[in-house]
Structures are given as structure tokens and as C-alpha cells.
Tab-separated table of C-alpha atoms in Angstrom:
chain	number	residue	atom	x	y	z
A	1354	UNK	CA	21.346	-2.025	9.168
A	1355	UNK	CA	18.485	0.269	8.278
A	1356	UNK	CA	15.350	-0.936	7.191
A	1357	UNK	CA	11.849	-2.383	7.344
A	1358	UNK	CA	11.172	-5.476	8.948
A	1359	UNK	CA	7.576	-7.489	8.636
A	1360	UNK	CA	6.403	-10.527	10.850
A	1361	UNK	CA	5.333	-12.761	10.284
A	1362	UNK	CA	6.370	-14.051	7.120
A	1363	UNK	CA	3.276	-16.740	6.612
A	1364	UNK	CA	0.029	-16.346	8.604
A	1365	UNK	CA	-3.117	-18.514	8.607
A	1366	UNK	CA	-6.376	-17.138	9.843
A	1367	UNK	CA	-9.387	-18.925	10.158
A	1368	UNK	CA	-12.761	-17.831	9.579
A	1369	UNK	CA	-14.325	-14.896	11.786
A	1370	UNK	CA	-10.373	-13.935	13.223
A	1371	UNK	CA	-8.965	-11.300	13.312
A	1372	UNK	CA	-4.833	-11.028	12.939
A	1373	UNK	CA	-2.477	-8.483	12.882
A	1374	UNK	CA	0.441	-8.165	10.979
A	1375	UNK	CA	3.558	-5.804	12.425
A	1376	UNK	CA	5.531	-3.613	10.592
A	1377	UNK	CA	8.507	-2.194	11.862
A	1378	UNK	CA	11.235	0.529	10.850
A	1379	UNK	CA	14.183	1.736	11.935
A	1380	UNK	CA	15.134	4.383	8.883
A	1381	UNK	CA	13.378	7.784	10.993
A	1382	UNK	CA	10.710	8.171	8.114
A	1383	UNK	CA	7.478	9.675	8.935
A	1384	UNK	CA	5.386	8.791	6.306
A	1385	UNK	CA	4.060	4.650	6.352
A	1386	UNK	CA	2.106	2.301	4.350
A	1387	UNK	CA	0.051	-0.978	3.279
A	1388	UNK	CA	-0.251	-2.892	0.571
A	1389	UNK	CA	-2.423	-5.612	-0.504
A	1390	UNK	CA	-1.374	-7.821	-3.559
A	1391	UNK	CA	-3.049	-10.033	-5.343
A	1392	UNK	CA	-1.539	-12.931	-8.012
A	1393	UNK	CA	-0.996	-11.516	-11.417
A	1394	UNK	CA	-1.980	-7.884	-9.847
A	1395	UNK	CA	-0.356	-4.108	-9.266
A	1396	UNK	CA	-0.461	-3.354	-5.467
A	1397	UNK	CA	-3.773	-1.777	-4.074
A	1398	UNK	CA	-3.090	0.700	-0.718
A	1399	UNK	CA	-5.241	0.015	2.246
A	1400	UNK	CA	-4.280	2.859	4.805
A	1401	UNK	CA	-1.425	5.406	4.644
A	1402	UNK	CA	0.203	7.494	7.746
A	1403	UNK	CA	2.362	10.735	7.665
A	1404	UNK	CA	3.033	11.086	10.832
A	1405	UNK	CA	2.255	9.743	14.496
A	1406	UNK	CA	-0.835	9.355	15.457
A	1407	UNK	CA	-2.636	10.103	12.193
A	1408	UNK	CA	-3.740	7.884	9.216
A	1409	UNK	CA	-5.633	7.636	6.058
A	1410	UNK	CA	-7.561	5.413	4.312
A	1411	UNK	CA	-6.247	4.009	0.681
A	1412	UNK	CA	-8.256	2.777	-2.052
A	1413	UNK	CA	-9.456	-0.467	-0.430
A	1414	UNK	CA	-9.825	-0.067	3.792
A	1415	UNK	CA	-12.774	-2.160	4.078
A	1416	UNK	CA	-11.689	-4.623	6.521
A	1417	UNK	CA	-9.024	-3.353	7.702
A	1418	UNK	CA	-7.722	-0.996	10.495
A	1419	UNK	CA	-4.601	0.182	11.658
A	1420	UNK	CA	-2.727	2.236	14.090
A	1421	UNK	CA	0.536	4.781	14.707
A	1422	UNK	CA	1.396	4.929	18.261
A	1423	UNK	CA	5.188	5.349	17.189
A	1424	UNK	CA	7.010	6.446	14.533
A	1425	UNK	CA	8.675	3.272	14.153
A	1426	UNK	CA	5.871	0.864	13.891
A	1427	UNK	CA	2.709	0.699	11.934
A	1428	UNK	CA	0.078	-2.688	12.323
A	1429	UNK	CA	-2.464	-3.695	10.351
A	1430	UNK	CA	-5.212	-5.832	11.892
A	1431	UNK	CA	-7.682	-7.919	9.084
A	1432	UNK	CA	-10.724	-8.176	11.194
A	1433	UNK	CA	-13.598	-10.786	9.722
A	1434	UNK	CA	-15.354	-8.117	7.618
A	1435	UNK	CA	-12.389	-8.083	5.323
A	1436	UNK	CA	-14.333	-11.038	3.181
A	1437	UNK	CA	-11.608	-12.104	1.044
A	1438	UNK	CA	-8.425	-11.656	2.944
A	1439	UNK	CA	-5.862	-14.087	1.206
A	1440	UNK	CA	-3.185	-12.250	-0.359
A	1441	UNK	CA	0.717	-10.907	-0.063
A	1442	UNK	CA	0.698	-7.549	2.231
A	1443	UNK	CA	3.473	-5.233	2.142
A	1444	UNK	CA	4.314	-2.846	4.088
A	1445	UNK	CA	6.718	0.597	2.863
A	1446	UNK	CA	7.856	3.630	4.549
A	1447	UNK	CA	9.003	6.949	2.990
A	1448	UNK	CA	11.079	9.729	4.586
A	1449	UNK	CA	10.061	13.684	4.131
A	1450	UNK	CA	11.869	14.636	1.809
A	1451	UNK	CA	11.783	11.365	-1.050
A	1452	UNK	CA	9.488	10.650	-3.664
A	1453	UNK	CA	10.367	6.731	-3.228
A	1454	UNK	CA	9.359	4.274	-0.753
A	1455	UNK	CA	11.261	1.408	0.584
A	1456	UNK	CA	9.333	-1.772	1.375
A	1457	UNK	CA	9.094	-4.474	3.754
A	1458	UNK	CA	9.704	-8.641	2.562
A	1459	UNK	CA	6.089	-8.812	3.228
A	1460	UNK	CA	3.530	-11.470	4.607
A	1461	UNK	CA	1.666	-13.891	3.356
A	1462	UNK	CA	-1.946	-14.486	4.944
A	1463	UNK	CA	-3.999	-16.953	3.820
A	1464	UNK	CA	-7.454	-17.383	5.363
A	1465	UNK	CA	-8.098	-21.242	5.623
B	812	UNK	CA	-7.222	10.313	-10.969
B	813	UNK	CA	-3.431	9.391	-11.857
B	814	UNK	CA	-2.994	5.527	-13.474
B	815	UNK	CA	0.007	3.445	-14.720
B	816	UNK	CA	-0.307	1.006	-17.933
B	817	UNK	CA	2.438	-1.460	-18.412
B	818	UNK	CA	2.794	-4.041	-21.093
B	819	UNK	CA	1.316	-7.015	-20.681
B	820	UNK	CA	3.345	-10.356	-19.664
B	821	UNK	CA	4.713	-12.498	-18.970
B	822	UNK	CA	7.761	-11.915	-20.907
B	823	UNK	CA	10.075	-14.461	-22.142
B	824	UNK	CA	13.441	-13.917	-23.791
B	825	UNK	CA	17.064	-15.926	-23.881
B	826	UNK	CA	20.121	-14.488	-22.352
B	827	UNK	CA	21.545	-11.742	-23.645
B	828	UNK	CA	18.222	-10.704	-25.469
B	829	UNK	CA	17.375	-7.068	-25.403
B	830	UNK	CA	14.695	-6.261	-23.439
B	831	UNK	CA	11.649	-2.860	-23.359
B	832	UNK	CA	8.980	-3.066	-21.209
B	833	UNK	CA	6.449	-0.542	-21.774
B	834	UNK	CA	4.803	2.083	-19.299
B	835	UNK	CA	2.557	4.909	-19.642
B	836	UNK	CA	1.242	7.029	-17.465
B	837	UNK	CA	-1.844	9.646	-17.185
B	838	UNK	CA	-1.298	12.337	-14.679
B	839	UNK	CA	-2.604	16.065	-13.749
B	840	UNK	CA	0.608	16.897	-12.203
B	841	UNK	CA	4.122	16.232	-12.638
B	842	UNK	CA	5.023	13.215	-11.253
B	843	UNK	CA	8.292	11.241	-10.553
B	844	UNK	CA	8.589	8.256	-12.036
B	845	UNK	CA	9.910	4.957	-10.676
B	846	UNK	CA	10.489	0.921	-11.274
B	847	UNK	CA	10.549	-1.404	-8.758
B	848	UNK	CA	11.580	-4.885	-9.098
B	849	UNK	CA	10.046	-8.074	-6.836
B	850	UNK	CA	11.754	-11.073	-7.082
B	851	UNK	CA	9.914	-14.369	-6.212
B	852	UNK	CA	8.370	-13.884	-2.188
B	853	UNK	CA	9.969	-10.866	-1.699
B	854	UNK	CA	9.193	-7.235	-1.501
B	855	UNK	CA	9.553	-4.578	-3.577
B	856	UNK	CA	13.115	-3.254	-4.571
B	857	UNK	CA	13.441	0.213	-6.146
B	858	UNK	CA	15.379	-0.304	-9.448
B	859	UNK	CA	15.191	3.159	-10.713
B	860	UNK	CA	13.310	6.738	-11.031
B	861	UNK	CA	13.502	9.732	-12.747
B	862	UNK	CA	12.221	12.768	-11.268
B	863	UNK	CA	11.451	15.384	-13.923
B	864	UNK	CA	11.034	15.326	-17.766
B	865	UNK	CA	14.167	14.110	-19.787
B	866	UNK	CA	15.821	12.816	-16.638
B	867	UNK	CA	17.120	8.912	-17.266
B	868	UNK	CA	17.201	6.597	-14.220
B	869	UNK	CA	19.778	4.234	-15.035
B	870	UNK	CA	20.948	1.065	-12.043
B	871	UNK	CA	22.218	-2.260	-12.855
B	872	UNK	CA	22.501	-1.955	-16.498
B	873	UNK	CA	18.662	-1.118	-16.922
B	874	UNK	CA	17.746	2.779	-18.000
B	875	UNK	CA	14.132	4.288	-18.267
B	876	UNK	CA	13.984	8.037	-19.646
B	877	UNK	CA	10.930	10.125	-18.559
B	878	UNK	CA	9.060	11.343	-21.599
B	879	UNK	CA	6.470	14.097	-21.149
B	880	UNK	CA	5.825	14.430	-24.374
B	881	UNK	CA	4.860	10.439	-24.862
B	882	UNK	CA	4.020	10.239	-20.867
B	883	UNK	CA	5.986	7.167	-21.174
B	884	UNK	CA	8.526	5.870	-19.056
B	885	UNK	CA	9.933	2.366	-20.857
B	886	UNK	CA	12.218	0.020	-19.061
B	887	UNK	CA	15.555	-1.382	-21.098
B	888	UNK	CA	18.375	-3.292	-20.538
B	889	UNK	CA	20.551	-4.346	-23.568
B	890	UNK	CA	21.574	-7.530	-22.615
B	891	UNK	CA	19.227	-9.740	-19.995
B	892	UNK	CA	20.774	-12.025	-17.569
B	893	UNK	CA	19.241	-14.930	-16.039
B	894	UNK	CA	19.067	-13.428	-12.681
B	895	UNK	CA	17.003	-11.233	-13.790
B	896	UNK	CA	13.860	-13.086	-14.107
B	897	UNK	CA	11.446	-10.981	-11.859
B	898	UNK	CA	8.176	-8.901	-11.605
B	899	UNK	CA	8.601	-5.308	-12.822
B	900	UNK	CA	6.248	-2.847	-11.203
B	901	UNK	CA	6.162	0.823	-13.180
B	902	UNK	CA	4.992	3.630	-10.757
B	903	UNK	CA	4.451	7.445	-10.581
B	904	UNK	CA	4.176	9.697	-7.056
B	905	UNK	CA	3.098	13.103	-7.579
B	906	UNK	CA	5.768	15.112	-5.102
B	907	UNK	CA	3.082	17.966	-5.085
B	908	UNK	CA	0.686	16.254	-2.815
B	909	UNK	CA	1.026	15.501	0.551
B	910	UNK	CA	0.326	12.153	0.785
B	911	UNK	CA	2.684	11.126	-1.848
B	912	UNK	CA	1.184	8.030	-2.392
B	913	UNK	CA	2.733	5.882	-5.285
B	914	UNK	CA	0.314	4.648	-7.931
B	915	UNK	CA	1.136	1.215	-9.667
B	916	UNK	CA	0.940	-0.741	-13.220
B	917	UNK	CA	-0.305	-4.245	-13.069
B	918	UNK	CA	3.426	-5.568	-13.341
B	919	UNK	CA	5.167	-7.266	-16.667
B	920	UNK	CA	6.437	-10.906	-14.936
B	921	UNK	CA	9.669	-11.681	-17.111
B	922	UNK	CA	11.715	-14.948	-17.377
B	923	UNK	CA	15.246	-15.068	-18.889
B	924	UNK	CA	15.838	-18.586	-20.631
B	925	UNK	CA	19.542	-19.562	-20.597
């Protein structure tokens, strides 16, 4: 089955660590992304890529980087500058030619 | 820049209520129009979109018509089940940028009673 596949589900950080959460698809679209959401919030993007190799930042990068080495798969690492880092992230992909994206189940951090 | 207002939750009806939840939308372009649905610890599911003015995206009994004229883009279902008890996320994409990056509403959480 096609689709896009997040890991891990839950994640605890402490303090001054950095994690990285994986996002992975098999549907062939070029264009990837992260989300951050918060309770009772819309989703905020943190970086965007639209093909390999390239990326963008969204409307709240601080604290975060990421990378496209392949098509299929598109990280995020929270590094300890991100200074409040507990929240659902979700990853989407969207192919070339579609308006919509498709998302990910998501993962949960939570700094402790 | 682009934005999405949605009515404010949560929302509670019965079973077999009707339901409207509101969305607007300011834009420069002409965006496509979508709902997603997240269901609780999940990700997002696209529910429906419309893709041009006067279109109606219509999927699992729900419809939303895209109204230039009102820049609205309401979500309805005439009768509500309990399974649908969700978050409802309105969102726009402007196809005539690059990055096509989708811009949210807060979300409208809704609980059916039975």
C-alpha cells in the first residue's frame, strides 16, 4: 500500500537533546513537509521540500533542521534551541501535479 | 498573506443533528479549497476540496461549495453520526505558487452525542 509512514509514534527528549523524527514515503511525490501542532491549534509549517536536495523554511524553523537526500524520505531533527518542543508533528507529502497533501499518523514528542 | 477563519468549537450536537461549520478565507489568488478531518492521535485525512469557484466537494455525506463571492467555504452534513466526532481543519493552497503550501484554520473539534 502507498503511503506515508512516521516513526516513532511517541518520543521523549530530555533537556539539551537533540532527536530526529523520520518520515518516509513510498507514493513518488516530490514535494514534502512538517508540521508542528499544538492542543486546541491549526498546524504551523516548519520546513518544506520540492524536490531532492532542496528545502525551505516555513513559518516557524527556529529549532529545527532537516534534510532530502532521497525522494522518499524527509527527517526532521529538534536540536536544543527549539525551546519549547512538546507538541504533535506531522509530516505530508504532495505529488506535482495536486493541490492536496496526504499526511503521515504523526509523532508525539514530548520534552521531559 | 493568505489566512483561514473557522468557527469556533467545540461543537456539540445529537445524532442525526444537522451540522455547518463555518470557514472563510482571505486570499490574493485563487486558491483551492480543502477539509481535512483528524480523528483522535491520528493524522490528517483529506475529506474534501473544491478547486475553483462554484465547484462542491462532496465525500461521505459531507459537501462544502466554494463561494468567491462570500470567500467562504462551509462544511455540512445533514445528518451527523457518532463516528463522526473529530477535528475539522478548513484549508486553502494557492496552485499558482510553487511551493503550494496549504494554509490552515484553527480547527472546529466536534462531538456527536448519541
Amino acid at each position: 500500500d502507498g503511503g506515508i509512514t512516521q516513526s516513532p509514534k511517541y518520543l521523549f527528549r530530555k533537556e539539551g537533546q537533540n532527536v530526529t523524527l523520520s518520515c518516509e514515503q513510498n507514493l513518488n511525490h516530490d514535494a514534502m513537509y512538517w508540521y508542528r501542532q499544538d492542543p486546541g491549534q491549526g498546524l504551523r509549517l516548519i520546513y518544506y521540500s520540492q524536490i531532492v536536495n532542496d528545502f525551505q523554511k516555513g513559518d516557524i524553523a527556529e529549532g529545527y533542521s532537516v534534510s532530502r537526500e532521497k525522494k522518499e524520505s524527509f527527517p526532521l531533527t529538534v536540536t536544543s534551541a527549539q525551546k519549547n518542543p512538546t507538541a504533535f508533528y506531522l509530516c505530508a507529502s504532495r505529488g506535482v501535479s495536486s493541490g492536496e497533501q496526504f499526511f503521515g499518523p504523526g509523532t508525539r514528542l514530548t520534552v521531559l | 498573506g493568505d489566512s483561514v477563519t473557522q468557527m469556533e468549537g467545540p461543537v456539540t450536537l445529537s445524532e442525526e443533528a444537522f451540522l455547518t461549520i463555518n470557514c472563510t478565507y482571505t486570499a490574493t489568488g485563487y486558491p483551492s479549497l480543502f477539509w481535512y478531518v483528524q480523528y483522535p492521535g491520528e493524522g490528517l485525512q483529506l475529506l474534501l476540496k473544491a478547486t475553483k469557484a462554484d465547484d462542491k466537494g462532496s465525500n461521505k455525506g459531507f459537501e462544502a461549495t466554494y463561494r468567491k463571492e462570500t470567500t467562504s467555504f462551509h462544511l455540512e452534513k445533514g445528518s451527523v453520526q457518532v463516528s463522526d466526532s473529530a477535528v475539522y481543519f478548513c484549508a486553502l493552497s494557492d496552485l499558482g505558487r510553487g511551493a503550494q503550501k496549504l494554509v490552515f484554520g484553527q480547527g472546529t473539534r466536534l462531538t456527536i452525542n448519541p
